[in-house]
Amino acid sequence: MAADSIQEDRKRKDEAVRATIMQKLIETGEKERLKEMLREKLIETGWRDDLREYCKEVIRSKGLERITVDELVAQITPRGRATVPDHI
């Protein structure tokens, strides 16, 4: 039981640190700057265009009228995450 309590305490502390970091990133504007830099890098590498084409393929295969936005997002998210270039 003590180990569970220690893990829970550690998890709470980690979440608090994450929240503090996120707040600082937002306050300083660094979060937006990092998001923009990431977006630019993904565009430069062709990742965005590749994922856009994959979306079109999924929509064509399932049919525009038979797929929801949530279903499309659920299908493309794993591929999107898996294909982000390592150097980014």
mmCIF file of C-alpha atoms in Angstrom:
data_model
loop_
_atom_site.group_PDB
_atom_site.id
_atom_site.type_symbol
_atom_site.label_atom_id
_atom_site.label_comp_id
_atom_site.label_asym_id
_atom_site.label_seq_id
_atom_site.Cartn_x
_atom_site.Cartn_y
_atom_site.Cartn_z
ATOM 1 C CA MET A 1 0.000 0.000 0.000
ATOM 2 C CA ALA A 2 2.829 2.405 0.781
ATOM 3 C CA ALA A 3 4.185 2.010 -2.740
ATOM 4 C CA ASP A 4 0.784 2.958 -4.182
ATOM 5 C CA SER A 5 0.680 6.040 -1.986
ATOM 6 C CA ILE A 6 4.178 7.035 -3.072
ATOM 7 C CA GLN A 7 3.249 6.582 -6.739
ATOM 8 C CA GLU A 8 0.076 8.636 -6.324
ATOM 9 C CA ASP A 9 2.019 11.388 -4.573
ATOM 10 C CA ARG A 10 4.634 11.353 -7.328
ATOM 11 C CA LYS A 11 1.903 11.518 -9.983
ATOM 12 C CA ARG A 12 0.276 14.521 -8.270
ATOM 13 C CA LYS A 13 3.618 16.314 -8.049
ATOM 14 C CA ASP A 14 4.375 15.576 -11.717
ATOM 15 C CA GLU A 15 0.974 16.947 -12.740
ATOM 16 C CA ALA A 16 1.564 20.085 -10.676
ATOM 17 C CA VAL A 17 4.957 20.627 -12.316
ATOM 18 C CA ARG A 18 3.439 20.125 -15.779
ATOM 19 C CA ALA A 19 0.685 22.632 -14.987
ATOM 20 C CA THR A 20 3.239 25.173 -13.745
ATOM 21 C CA ILE A 21 5.393 24.761 -16.840
ATOM 22 C CA MET A 22 2.372 25.068 -19.130
ATOM 23 C CA GLN A 23 1.240 28.218 -17.334
ATOM 24 C CA LYS A 24 4.694 29.793 -17.721
ATOM 25 C CA LEU A 25 4.794 28.859 -21.416
ATOM 26 C CA ILE A 26 1.409 30.486 -21.939
ATOM 27 C CA GLU A 27 2.253 33.609 -19.912
ATOM 28 C CA THR A 28 5.489 34.216 -21.802
ATOM 29 C CA GLY A 29 4.011 33.469 -25.226
ATOM 30 C CA GLU A 30 6.534 30.684 -25.675
ATOM 31 C CA LYS A 31 3.816 28.065 -26.190
ATOM 32 C CA GLU A 32 2.488 29.870 -29.266
ATOM 33 C CA ARG A 33 5.997 30.411 -30.590
ATOM 34 C CA LEU A 34 6.798 26.704 -30.216
ATOM 35 C CA LYS A 35 3.514 25.692 -31.867
ATOM 36 C CA GLU A 36 4.249 27.963 -34.822
ATOM 37 C CA MET A 37 7.795 26.626 -35.163
ATOM 38 C CA LEU A 38 6.492 23.052 -35.099
ATOM 39 C CA ARG A 39 3.831 23.874 -37.701
ATOM 40 C CA GLU A 40 6.449 25.412 -40.000
ATOM 41 C CA LYS A 41 8.788 22.424 -39.641
ATOM 42 C CA LEU A 42 5.976 19.972 -40.401
ATOM 43 C CA ILE A 43 5.058 21.945 -43.503
ATOM 44 C CA GLU A 44 8.709 22.126 -44.646
ATOM 45 C CA THR A 45 9.140 18.359 -44.380
ATOM 46 C CA GLY A 46 5.975 17.622 -46.348
ATOM 47 C CA TRP A 47 4.331 15.932 -43.365
ATOM 48 C CA ARG A 48 1.250 18.132 -43.566
ATOM 49 C CA ASP A 49 0.736 17.481 -47.279
ATOM 50 C CA ASP A 50 1.233 13.740 -46.780
ATOM 51 C CA LEU A 51 -1.333 13.655 -43.995
ATOM 52 C CA ARG A 52 -3.750 15.728 -46.060
ATOM 53 C CA GLU A 53 -3.477 13.189 -48.896
ATOM 54 C CA TYR A 54 -4.049 10.353 -46.440
ATOM 55 C CA CYS A 55 -7.200 12.123 -45.228
ATOM 56 C CA LYS A 56 -8.449 12.339 -48.789
ATOM 57 C CA GLU A 57 -7.762 8.609 -49.296
ATOM 58 C CA VAL A 58 -9.682 7.716 -46.141
ATOM 59 C CA ILE A 59 -12.617 9.904 -47.147
ATOM 60 C CA ARG A 60 -12.669 8.416 -50.661
ATOM 61 C CA SER A 61 -12.529 4.849 -49.348
ATOM 62 C CA LYS A 62 -15.265 5.319 -46.740
ATOM 63 C CA GLY A 63 -17.383 7.839 -48.598
ATOM 64 C CA LEU A 64 -17.870 11.465 -47.649
ATOM 65 C CA GLU A 65 -21.400 10.857 -46.399
ATOM 66 C CA ARG A 66 -20.408 7.848 -44.281
ATOM 67 C CA ILE A 67 -17.567 9.235 -42.190
ATOM 68 C CA THR A 68 -17.730 11.748 -39.380
ATOM 69 C CA VAL A 69 -15.015 14.203 -38.435
ATOM 70 C CA ASP A 70 -14.451 12.273 -35.198
ATOM 71 C CA GLU A 71 -14.004 9.009 -37.122
ATOM 72 C CA LEU A 72 -11.586 10.675 -39.530
ATOM 73 C CA VAL A 73 -9.548 12.140 -36.677
ATOM 74 C CA ALA A 74 -9.484 8.765 -34.906
ATOM 75 C CA GLN A 75 -8.199 7.094 -38.063
ATOM 76 C CA ILE A 76 -5.546 9.629 -39.046
ATOM 77 C CA THR A 77 -4.162 10.478 -35.591
ATOM 78 C CA PRO A 78 -2.050 7.321 -35.157
ATOM 79 C CA ARG A 79 -0.543 7.739 -38.622
ATOM 80 C CA GLY A 80 0.056 11.438 -38.048
ATOM 81 C CA ARG A 81 1.918 10.787 -34.813
ATOM 82 C CA ALA A 82 3.893 7.890 -36.257
ATOM 83 C CA THR A 83 5.088 9.825 -39.294
ATOM 84 C CA VAL A 84 6.454 12.954 -37.613
ATOM 85 C CA PRO A 85 10.112 13.036 -38.684
ATOM 86 C CA ASP A 86 12.553 12.135 -35.907
ATOM 87 C CA HIS A 87 14.589 15.315 -36.377
ATOM 88 C CA ILE A 88 11.585 17.440 -35.447
#
